[in-house]
């Protein structure tokens, strides 16, 4: 049997990052930067006010905290407008959040500290201001967030919605990223029914492809659903060869077990460069990995996951997901792992394998993550595993008693 780490290294070695591309910023959500983003603009682009209020000369309101002062309102600047005259002594301008400061102004008094006095017979408007503000109060200085030439984000950063917003704010129209992967997913097996029709004896509902398509999407891949491919060698070969041309990787489930004489084995063995493994883990012992060459010679990785639904899930998590993340330029390939507290016995027998028990977990008052096994641990019993939060790693041996420390691998990202 192949130790998990050896199998992972073998697979990762054949799944290098794809060559970077320059893409429109709007198409870059979730992708990983392959080059730093350097700002060509300053943010904010001009001095502006952080509050609604009155643009003042701080010296004119130096005593307003004790005795309110009445000043002349010479105009109004809304966000988006430009000041059309400078501020003289004794003058103020009503100003809205985000509007540019007029020349001569060095602070802003917020509207809460003002009282409108109206316009007198001569057409002069006044306001009573009742707070003293230091020079610079409520002023957002040009460039106090970003300067021209600042490195905003280094290569290796994943583009989140907030990062997209920063890209917009510095007017980065394109970014250099590792491209999104297009991944084909298929299920194999004559027993699989995916059209809702009544089951005949021996038939079961297809479920892996549904799950794997979702897991691929969650991993940031574009998914090409190749459906259920019947046990027909010519058909399977055609589907796989087309997929290799159209896609960056192929994920298939079923037909990789030791005992199987399966068309998957026959076809992949003939057209691709495959390694069939017996992994030293439970579930998900059978696993196959290889590459299928496109007509131009480009090798396209193929992940052959076991058909049992729980095994398929575990195999995807441990083998396919890290490799696909590497191809998309991610630095961190695996999910968060942590040392948890076993809240139940995790007994097992020695069998040369590491067991991945599916668990429900949560942080408790002691600040630690506590786990207990989900109900049914059979590799066909997906219903219990489906709502698991994590997998507990139980090393070969007799297992662990309740209360012991146990390594777990979360099944979702901690953000
Ligand atoms: P296999 O790996 O093809 O030997 O399949 C192992 C078990 O998983 C068998 O019970 C299959 O019927 C079942 N199985 C295979 N593929 C799927 C699938 N796509 N959805 C649900 N069960 C499957
Ligand atoms: Mg099968």
Tab-separated table of C-alpha atoms and ligand atoms in Angstrom:
chain	number	residue	atom	x	y	z
A	1	UNK	CA	0.000	0.000	0.000
A	2	UNK	CA	1.156	3.531	-0.776
A	3	UNK	CA	1.457	5.972	2.134
A	4	UNK	CA	-0.798	8.995	1.670
A	5	UNK	CA	2.056	11.525	1.680
A	6	UNK	CA	3.951	9.624	-1.035
A	7	UNK	CA	0.870	9.486	-3.229
A	8	UNK	CA	0.200	13.180	-2.674
A	9	UNK	CA	3.771	14.148	-3.595
A	10	UNK	CA	3.613	11.967	-6.690
A	11	UNK	CA	0.404	13.622	-7.838
A	12	UNK	CA	1.447	17.177	-6.966
A	13	UNK	CA	4.663	16.689	-8.912
A	14	UNK	CA	2.618	16.180	-12.060
A	15	UNK	CA	0.247	19.066	-11.455
A	16	UNK	CA	2.346	22.243	-11.809
A	17	UNK	CA	0.712	25.670	-11.832
A	18	UNK	CA	-0.692	26.652	-15.217
A	19	UNK	CA	1.080	29.492	-17.033
A	20	UNK	CA	-0.160	32.904	-15.825
A	21	UNK	CA	-2.477	34.988	-17.976
A	22	UNK	CA	-3.551	38.612	-17.958
A	23	UNK	CA	-7.295	38.884	-17.449
A	24	UNK	CA	-9.877	41.577	-17.044
A	25	UNK	CA	-10.284	42.404	-13.367
A	26	UNK	CA	-13.971	41.498	-13.535
A	27	UNK	CA	-13.100	37.918	-14.478
A	28	UNK	CA	-10.543	37.436	-11.709
A	29	UNK	CA	-12.675	36.704	-8.640
A	30	UNK	CA	-11.182	33.869	-6.592
A	31	UNK	CA	-8.076	33.543	-8.753
A	32	UNK	CA	-4.514	33.779	-7.439
A	33	UNK	CA	-2.262	36.683	-8.447
A	34	UNK	CA	0.793	35.582	-10.419
A	35	UNK	CA	2.357	39.058	-10.320
A	36	UNK	CA	2.095	41.847	-7.760
A	37	UNK	CA	-0.448	44.607	-8.241
A	38	UNK	CA	1.259	48.030	-8.241
A	39	UNK	CA	-0.906	51.098	-8.028
A	40	UNK	CA	-0.729	53.699	-10.783
A	41	UNK	CA	-3.071	56.049	-8.933
A	42	UNK	CA	-3.378	57.604	-5.487
A	43	UNK	CA	-6.336	56.943	-3.199
A	44	UNK	CA	-8.092	59.102	-2.240
A	45	UNK	CA	-7.360	61.215	-5.314
A	46	UNK	CA	-7.838	64.580	-3.483
A	47	UNK	CA	-8.198	65.980	0.045
A	48	UNK	CA	-11.821	65.432	1.063
A	49	UNK	CA	-14.123	65.476	4.041
A	50	UNK	CA	-14.886	62.437	6.157
A	51	UNK	CA	-18.156	63.915	7.460
A	52	UNK	CA	-21.094	66.049	6.417
A	53	UNK	CA	-20.588	69.529	7.874
A	54	UNK	CA	-18.812	72.799	7.297
A	55	UNK	CA	-15.398	73.317	5.733
A	56	UNK	CA	-13.669	75.858	8.005
A	57	UNK	CA	-10.362	77.482	8.854
A	58	UNK	CA	-9.562	75.895	12.224
A	59	UNK	CA	-8.483	79.291	13.614
A	60	UNK	CA	-12.024	80.669	12.982
A	61	UNK	CA	-13.525	78.098	15.395
A	62	UNK	CA	-10.684	78.177	17.956
A	63	UNK	CA	-13.060	79.405	20.697
A	64	UNK	CA	-16.313	77.888	19.399
A	65	UNK	CA	-16.127	75.114	21.980
A	66	UNK	CA	-16.722	77.678	24.745
A	67	UNK	CA	-18.750	80.295	22.867
A	68	UNK	CA	-20.371	79.316	19.572
A	69	UNK	CA	-19.303	81.456	16.610
A	70	UNK	CA	-21.432	82.663	13.714
A	71	UNK	CA	-19.755	82.402	10.323
A	72	UNK	CA	-20.798	83.224	6.753
A	73	UNK	CA	-21.789	80.329	4.515
A	74	UNK	CA	-20.469	81.100	1.029
A	75	UNK	CA	-21.602	77.958	-0.748
A	76	UNK	CA	-22.079	74.226	-0.757
A	77	UNK	CA	-20.018	71.340	-2.184
A	78	UNK	CA	-21.641	67.949	-2.752
A	79	UNK	CA	-19.686	64.743	-3.383
A	80	UNK	CA	-18.804	64.770	-7.055
A	81	UNK	CA	-18.696	68.576	-7.292
A	82	UNK	CA	-15.545	70.693	-7.428
A	83	UNK	CA	-14.985	73.749	-5.167
A	84	UNK	CA	-15.298	76.958	-7.202
A	85	UNK	CA	-13.723	79.423	-4.760
A	86	UNK	CA	-11.335	79.443	-1.827
A	87	UNK	CA	-12.360	80.005	1.777
A	88	UNK	CA	-11.563	83.413	3.262
A	89	UNK	CA	-11.397	84.434	6.966
A	90	UNK	CA	-14.781	84.104	8.686
A	91	UNK	CA	-16.200	82.039	5.842
A	92	UNK	CA	-17.366	78.434	5.719
A	93	UNK	CA	-18.704	76.139	3.000
A	94	UNK	CA	-21.351	73.487	3.625
A	95	UNK	CA	-19.802	70.212	2.512
A	96	UNK	CA	-20.897	66.576	2.114
A	97	UNK	CA	-18.913	63.423	2.911
A	98	UNK	CA	-16.416	62.680	0.146
A	99	UNK	CA	-16.521	66.165	-1.386
A	100	UNK	CA	-13.193	67.874	-2.117
A	101	UNK	CA	-12.002	70.528	0.352
A	102	UNK	CA	-11.805	74.078	-0.950
A	103	UNK	CA	-8.486	75.950	-0.804
A	104	UNK	CA	-8.028	77.805	2.456
A	105	UNK	CA	-9.940	75.187	4.451
A	106	UNK	CA	-7.940	73.084	6.900
A	107	UNK	CA	-10.654	71.285	8.917
A	108	UNK	CA	-14.298	70.284	8.889
A	109	UNK	CA	-16.860	70.807	11.665
A	110	UNK	CA	-19.481	68.114	11.615
A	111	UNK	CA	-23.091	69.003	10.943
A	112	UNK	CA	-24.110	67.804	14.438
A	113	UNK	CA	-22.161	70.786	15.880
A	114	UNK	CA	-23.898	73.377	13.714
A	115	UNK	CA	-27.116	75.350	13.717
A	116	UNK	CA	-28.409	77.034	10.567
A	117	UNK	CA	-29.214	80.723	11.168
A	118	UNK	CA	-30.852	81.388	7.803
A	119	UNK	CA	-30.266	84.151	5.294
A	120	UNK	CA	-30.495	87.844	6.280
A	121	UNK	CA	-32.000	90.705	4.287
A	122	UNK	CA	-28.724	91.255	2.443
A	123	UNK	CA	-28.774	87.661	1.230
A	124	UNK	CA	-25.960	86.571	3.551
A	125	UNK	CA	-26.371	83.100	5.036
A	126	UNK	CA	-24.874	82.293	8.442
A	127	UNK	CA	-24.295	79.180	10.524
A	128	UNK	CA	-23.534	78.852	14.236
A	129	UNK	CA	-20.704	76.421	14.951
A	130	UNK	CA	-20.256	75.077	18.472
A	131	UNK	CA	-17.099	72.994	18.429
A	132	UNK	CA	-13.403	73.683	18.275
A	133	UNK	CA	-11.542	71.434	15.841
A	134	UNK	CA	-7.815	71.004	15.290
A	135	UNK	CA	-6.204	71.510	11.896
A	136	UNK	CA	-6.872	68.360	9.856
A	137	UNK	CA	-10.066	67.386	11.693
A	138	UNK	CA	-12.277	65.132	9.524
A	139	UNK	CA	-9.915	65.660	6.582
A	140	UNK	CA	-9.029	62.616	4.488
A	141	UNK	CA	-5.752	63.572	2.847
A	142	UNK	CA	-5.033	62.777	-0.789
A	143	UNK	CA	-3.073	59.505	-0.971
A	144	UNK	CA	-3.479	58.597	2.695
A	145	UNK	CA	-4.676	55.109	1.668
A	146	UNK	CA	-2.614	54.359	-1.453
A	147	UNK	CA	0.342	56.122	-3.123
A	148	UNK	CA	1.404	55.770	-6.765
A	149	UNK	CA	3.867	52.874	-6.960
A	150	UNK	CA	2.609	51.125	-3.819
A	151	UNK	CA	2.655	47.335	-4.079
A	152	UNK	CA	-0.930	46.586	-3.160
A	153	UNK	CA	-0.850	42.791	-3.208
A	154	UNK	CA	2.044	40.426	-3.830
A	155	UNK	CA	1.919	37.400	-6.113
A	156	UNK	CA	0.246	34.439	-4.423
A	157	UNK	CA	-2.695	36.370	-2.980
A	158	UNK	CA	-6.172	35.068	-3.785
A	159	UNK	CA	-8.525	37.732	-5.107
A	160	UNK	CA	-11.362	38.186	-2.603
A	161	UNK	CA	-14.294	40.590	-3.043
A	162	UNK	CA	-12.516	43.196	-0.880
A	163	UNK	CA	-9.372	42.874	-2.991
A	164	UNK	CA	-11.495	43.273	-6.128
A	165	UNK	CA	-12.777	46.516	-4.622
A	166	UNK	CA	-9.222	47.760	-4.069
A	167	UNK	CA	-8.341	46.837	-7.652
A	168	UNK	CA	-11.290	48.932	-8.766
A	169	UNK	CA	-10.237	51.829	-6.540
A	170	UNK	CA	-6.723	51.949	-8.014
A	171	UNK	CA	-8.136	51.459	-11.525
A	172	UNK	CA	-6.319	48.175	-12.154
A	173	UNK	CA	-8.183	47.129	-15.308
A	174	UNK	CA	-6.342	43.848	-15.722
A	175	UNK	CA	-4.441	41.525	-13.409
A	176	UNK	CA	-1.936	38.750	-14.007
A	177	UNK	CA	-3.296	35.560	-12.492
A	178	UNK	CA	-3.159	31.806	-12.667
A	179	UNK	CA	-6.105	30.863	-14.865
A	180	UNK	CA	-9.268	29.256	-13.590
A	181	UNK	CA	-9.201	25.533	-14.272
A	182	UNK	CA	-11.766	23.895	-16.464
A	183	UNK	CA	-12.318	20.463	-15.029
A	184	UNK	CA	-14.349	17.635	-16.543
A	185	UNK	CA	-16.254	15.338	-14.200
A	186	UNK	CA	-17.792	12.004	-15.056
A	187	UNK	CA	-19.190	8.919	-13.410
A	188	UNK	CA	-18.804	5.442	-14.735
A	189	UNK	CA	-20.912	2.357	-14.195
A	190	UNK	CA	-23.864	0.666	-15.882
A	191	UNK	CA	-25.737	0.596	-12.570
A	192	UNK	CA	-25.985	4.378	-12.290
A	193	UNK	CA	-29.272	6.163	-12.961
A	194	UNK	CA	-29.297	9.956	-13.026
A	195	UNK	CA	-32.566	10.829	-14.784
A	196	UNK	CA	-35.038	10.139	-11.973
A	197	UNK	CA	-36.501	7.046	-13.580
A	198	UNK	CA	-37.633	4.102	-11.388
A	199	UNK	CA	-34.784	1.837	-10.332
A	200	UNK	CA	-34.670	-1.661	-11.669
A	201	UNK	CA	-32.997	-4.388	-9.669
A	202	UNK	CA	-29.275	-3.723	-9.505
A	203	UNK	CA	-29.529	-0.052	-10.341
A	204	UNK	CA	-28.713	2.826	-7.980
A	205	UNK	CA	-28.991	6.579	-8.131
A	206	UNK	CA	-25.918	8.392	-9.378
A	207	UNK	CA	-24.621	10.692	-6.647
A	208	UNK	CA	-20.840	11.147	-6.934
A	209	UNK	CA	-20.866	13.350	-9.977
A	210	UNK	CA	-23.312	15.727	-8.341
A	211	UNK	CA	-21.071	15.935	-5.293
A	212	UNK	CA	-17.812	16.229	-7.207
A	213	UNK	CA	-19.165	18.920	-9.516
A	214	UNK	CA	-20.092	20.953	-6.453
A	215	UNK	CA	-16.765	20.342	-4.755
A	216	UNK	CA	-14.952	21.402	-7.921
A	217	UNK	CA	-16.993	24.579	-8.133
A	218	UNK	CA	-16.312	25.255	-4.470
A	219	UNK	CA	-12.597	24.810	-5.163
A	220	UNK	CA	-12.879	27.574	-7.777
A	221	UNK	CA	-12.935	25.455	-10.933
A	222	UNK	CA	-15.240	25.729	-13.925
A	223	UNK	CA	-16.986	22.378	-14.235
A	224	UNK	CA	-17.738	20.508	-17.429
A	225	UNK	CA	-20.250	17.752	-16.655
A	226	UNK	CA	-19.664	14.755	-18.877
A	227	UNK	CA	-22.518	12.797	-17.333
A	228	UNK	CA	-22.625	9.080	-16.640
A	229	UNK	CA	-20.530	7.166	-19.123
A	230	UNK	CA	-21.787	3.641	-19.719
A	231	UNK	CA	-19.475	0.672	-19.608
A	232	UNK	CA	-18.592	0.942	-23.269
A	233	UNK	CA	-14.919	1.217	-24.172
A	234	UNK	CA	-15.281	3.146	-27.422
A	235	UNK	CA	-17.674	5.640	-25.850
A	236	UNK	CA	-15.475	6.161	-22.786
A	237	UNK	CA	-12.379	6.658	-24.920
A	238	UNK	CA	-14.111	9.254	-27.069
A	239	UNK	CA	-15.431	11.149	-24.023
A	240	UNK	CA	-12.023	11.153	-22.309
A	241	UNK	CA	-10.092	12.260	-25.397
A	242	UNK	CA	-12.540	15.109	-26.029
A	243	UNK	CA	-12.349	16.118	-22.365
A	244	UNK	CA	-8.555	16.238	-22.482
A	245	UNK	CA	-8.701	18.689	-25.381
A	246	UNK	CA	-11.354	20.868	-23.783
A	247	UNK	CA	-10.320	20.741	-20.140
A	248	UNK	CA	-7.292	21.192	-17.870
A	249	UNK	CA	-8.027	18.118	-15.747
A	250	UNK	CA	-10.441	15.214	-15.559
A	251	UNK	CA	-12.066	13.805	-12.418
A	252	UNK	CA	-13.790	10.467	-12.768
A	253	UNK	CA	-15.340	8.198	-10.184
A	254	UNK	CA	-15.783	4.450	-10.189
A	255	UNK	CA	-13.989	1.517	-11.692
A	256	UNK	CA	-10.587	1.885	-10.057
A	257	UNK	CA	-10.770	-0.868	-7.405
A	258	UNK	CA	-8.376	-3.751	-7.278
A	259	UNK	CA	-10.883	-6.444	-8.210
A	260	UNK	CA	-12.597	-4.406	-10.881
A	261	UNK	CA	-12.443	-5.479	-14.403
A	262	UNK	CA	-13.858	-2.261	-15.499
A	263	UNK	CA	-13.881	-0.442	-18.774
A	264	UNK	CA	-12.331	2.509	-16.939
A	265	UNK	CA	-9.242	0.459	-16.203
A	266	UNK	CA	-9.117	-0.980	-19.692
A	267	UNK	CA	-9.501	2.358	-21.454
A	268	UNK	CA	-7.323	4.501	-19.191
A	269	UNK	CA	-4.690	1.781	-19.106
A	270	UNK	CA	-4.547	1.914	-22.887
A	271	UNK	CA	-4.817	5.640	-23.694
A	272	UNK	CA	-3.296	7.329	-20.623
A	273	UNK	CA	-0.167	7.035	-18.520
A	274	UNK	CA	-1.778	5.764	-15.316
A	275	UNK	CA	-0.609	4.684	-11.886
A	276	UNK	CA	-3.081	2.480	-10.033
A	277	UNK	CA	-2.667	2.720	-6.300
A	278	UNK	CA	-3.736	0.998	-3.154
A	279	UNK	CA	-3.471	3.799	-0.657
A	280	UNK	CA	-2.722	3.089	2.995
A	281	UNK	CA	-5.871	4.912	4.086
A	282	UNK	CA	-9.461	4.087	4.941
A	283	UNK	CA	-11.784	4.969	3.319
A	284	UNK	CA	-10.589	5.661	-0.241
A	285	UNK	CA	-8.022	2.915	-0.616
A	286	UNK	CA	-8.237	2.554	-4.399
A	287	UNK	CA	-7.028	5.575	-6.332
A	288	UNK	CA	-5.637	6.135	-9.779
A	289	UNK	CA	-3.755	9.054	-11.186
A	290	UNK	CA	-2.286	9.684	-14.562
A	291	UNK	CA	-2.081	11.956	-17.527
A	292	UNK	CA	-3.760	11.787	-20.882
A	293	UNK	CA	-1.816	13.511	-23.665
A	294	UNK	CA	-3.654	15.896	-25.955
A	295	UNK	CA	-2.905	15.573	-29.664
A	296	UNK	CA	-0.292	18.357	-29.186
A	297	UNK	CA	1.347	16.362	-26.378
A	298	UNK	CA	0.134	18.458	-23.423
A	299	UNK	CA	-0.405	16.113	-20.479
A	300	UNK	CA	-3.825	16.478	-18.839
A	301	UNK	CA	-4.086	15.127	-15.268
A	302	UNK	CA	-6.737	12.482	-14.621
A	303	UNK	CA	-7.940	11.673	-11.120
A	304	UNK	CA	-9.556	8.254	-10.860
A	305	UNK	CA	-11.536	8.300	-7.636
A	306	UNK	CA	-13.174	5.252	-6.099
A	307	UNK	CA	-16.896	4.764	-6.689
A	308	UNK	CA	-18.091	4.380	-3.125
A	309	UNK	CA	-19.502	7.819	-2.373
A	310	UNK	CA	-17.703	8.400	0.941
A	311	UNK	CA	-14.454	7.210	-0.629
A	312	UNK	CA	-15.020	9.543	-3.546
A	313	UNK	CA	-15.418	12.496	-1.193
A	314	UNK	CA	-12.365	11.631	0.901
A	315	UNK	CA	-10.264	10.887	-2.173
A	316	UNK	CA	-11.222	14.214	-3.728
A	317	UNK	CA	-10.326	16.075	-0.530
A	318	UNK	CA	-6.989	14.351	0.001
A	319	UNK	CA	-5.793	13.834	-3.563
A	320	UNK	CA	-7.605	15.932	-6.156
A	321	UNK	CA	-8.299	19.201	-4.373
A	322	UNK	CA	-4.686	19.941	-3.326
A	323	UNK	CA	-3.445	19.153	-6.850
A	324	UNK	CA	-6.087	21.320	-8.520
A	325	UNK	CA	-5.250	24.137	-6.106
A	326	UNK	CA	-1.589	23.826	-7.043
A	327	UNK	CA	-2.509	24.101	-10.725
A	328	UNK	CA	-4.393	27.309	-9.871
A	329	UNK	CA	-1.350	28.791	-8.142
A	330	UNK	CA	-2.442	28.481	-4.521
A	331	UNK	CA	0.357	28.408	-1.976
A	332	UNK	CA	-1.677	26.606	0.688
A	333	UNK	CA	-2.921	23.381	-0.805
A	334	UNK	CA	-4.615	21.580	2.043
A	335	UNK	CA	-7.469	22.500	4.326
A	336	UNK	CA	-6.885	23.752	7.847
A	337	UNK	CA	-5.667	21.057	10.202
A	338	UNK	CA	-5.667	21.350	13.952
A	339	UNK	CA	-5.291	19.267	17.093
A	340	UNK	CA	-8.726	18.606	18.539
A	341	UNK	CA	-10.154	16.835	21.581
A	342	UNK	CA	-11.828	13.466	20.974
A	343	UNK	CA	-15.201	13.585	22.715
A	344	UNK	CA	-15.768	9.872	22.070
A	345	UNK	CA	-13.698	6.733	21.664
A	346	UNK	CA	-12.093	6.318	18.247
A	347	UNK	CA	-11.340	2.602	18.486
A	348	UNK	CA	-9.989	0.674	15.500
A	349	UNK	CA	-7.840	-2.345	14.702
A	350	UNK	CA	-4.364	-2.302	13.190
A	351	UNK	CA	-4.520	-2.751	9.408
A	352	UNK	CA	-1.571	-0.760	8.083
A	353	UNK	CA	-3.811	2.185	7.164
A	354	UNK	CA	-4.500	5.634	8.497
A	355	UNK	CA	-8.224	5.997	9.128
A	356	UNK	CA	-10.063	9.191	8.316
A	357	UNK	CA	-13.109	9.177	10.582
A	358	UNK	CA	-15.725	11.697	9.591
A	359	UNK	CA	-16.607	13.858	12.551
A	360	UNK	CA	-18.816	16.671	13.676
A	361	UNK	CA	-16.922	19.287	15.554
A	362	UNK	CA	-17.034	22.686	17.120
A	363	UNK	CA	-15.117	25.025	19.378
A	364	UNK	CA	-16.061	24.674	23.048
A	365	UNK	CA	-15.689	26.995	26.052
A	366	UNK	CA	-12.182	25.653	26.684
A	367	UNK	CA	-11.162	27.258	23.381
A	368	UNK	CA	-10.508	23.888	21.801
A	369	UNK	CA	-12.113	22.110	18.879
A	370	UNK	CA	-14.003	18.996	20.045
A	371	UNK	CA	-15.043	16.178	17.740
A	372	UNK	CA	-17.242	13.117	17.727
A	373	UNK	CA	-17.764	10.619	14.925
A	374	UNK	CA	-20.751	11.001	12.619
A	375	UNK	CA	-23.202	8.138	12.946
A	376	UNK	CA	-22.437	5.730	10.146
A	377	UNK	CA	-18.866	5.299	8.930
A	378	UNK	CA	-19.437	2.856	6.036
A	379	UNK	CA	-17.911	4.003	2.758
A	380	UNK	CA	-21.306	3.700	1.051
A	381	UNK	CA	-23.111	5.619	3.812
A	382	UNK	CA	-22.817	9.133	2.464
A	383	UNK	CA	-25.841	10.417	4.373
A	384	UNK	CA	-23.926	10.582	7.671
A	385	UNK	CA	-20.692	11.841	6.123
A	386	UNK	CA	-22.500	14.505	4.112
A	387	UNK	CA	-22.910	16.765	7.131
A	388	UNK	CA	-19.497	16.067	8.680
A	389	UNK	CA	-17.402	19.128	9.539
A	390	UNK	CA	-14.018	17.445	9.522
A	391	UNK	CA	-12.069	14.217	9.338
A	392	UNK	CA	-10.229	12.890	12.377
A	393	UNK	CA	-6.919	11.291	11.511
A	394	UNK	CA	-6.620	8.018	13.418
A	395	UNK	CA	-3.131	6.514	12.955
A	396	UNK	CA	-2.643	2.790	12.500
A	397	UNK	CA	-3.048	0.918	15.794
A	398	UNK	CA	-5.769	0.477	18.382
A	399	UNK	CA	-7.231	3.946	18.025
A	400	UNK	CA	-7.757	6.704	20.571
A	401	UNK	CA	-9.765	6.911	23.800
A	402	UNK	CA	-12.225	9.701	24.559
A	403	UNK	CA	-10.378	12.730	25.881
A	404	UNK	CA	-7.279	12.174	23.748
A	405	UNK	CA	-5.804	14.751	21.414
A	406	UNK	CA	-6.624	13.945	17.797
A	407	UNK	CA	-5.484	15.579	14.558
A	408	UNK	CA	-8.344	16.706	12.372
A	409	UNK	CA	-8.589	18.072	8.874
A	410	UNK	CA	-11.460	20.488	8.432
A	411	UNK	CA	-13.764	19.877	5.479
A	412	UNK	CA	-14.438	23.575	4.960
A	413	UNK	CA	-12.181	26.581	4.836
A	414	UNK	CA	-11.688	28.639	7.956
A	415	UNK	CA	-11.877	32.222	6.778
B	1	LIG	P1	-16.624	1.002	-8.155
B	1	LIG	O1	-15.554	1.917	-7.620
B	1	LIG	O2	-16.995	1.326	-9.563
B	1	LIG	O3	-16.261	-0.434	-7.963
B	1	LIG	O4	-17.908	1.283	-7.292
B	1	LIG	C1	-17.952	1.035	-5.905
B	1	LIG	C2	-19.352	1.264	-5.379
B	1	LIG	O5	-19.719	2.621	-5.576
B	1	LIG	C3	-20.413	0.441	-6.073
B	1	LIG	O6	-21.373	0.093	-5.104
B	1	LIG	C4	-20.992	1.419	-7.080
B	1	LIG	O7	-22.301	1.091	-7.437
B	1	LIG	C5	-20.919	2.701	-6.312
B	1	LIG	N1	-20.824	3.854	-7.217
B	1	LIG	C6	-19.947	3.986	-8.243
B	1	LIG	N2	-20.112	5.143	-8.873
B	1	LIG	C7	-21.121	5.780	-8.224
B	1	LIG	C8	-21.757	7.041	-8.417
B	1	LIG	N3	-21.396	7.869	-9.381
B	1	LIG	N4	-22.767	7.386	-7.577
B	1	LIG	C9	-23.128	6.538	-6.579
B	1	LIG	N5	-22.548	5.362	-6.340
B	1	LIG	C10	-21.577	4.963	-7.164
B	2	LIG	MG1	-18.155	0.579	-11.153
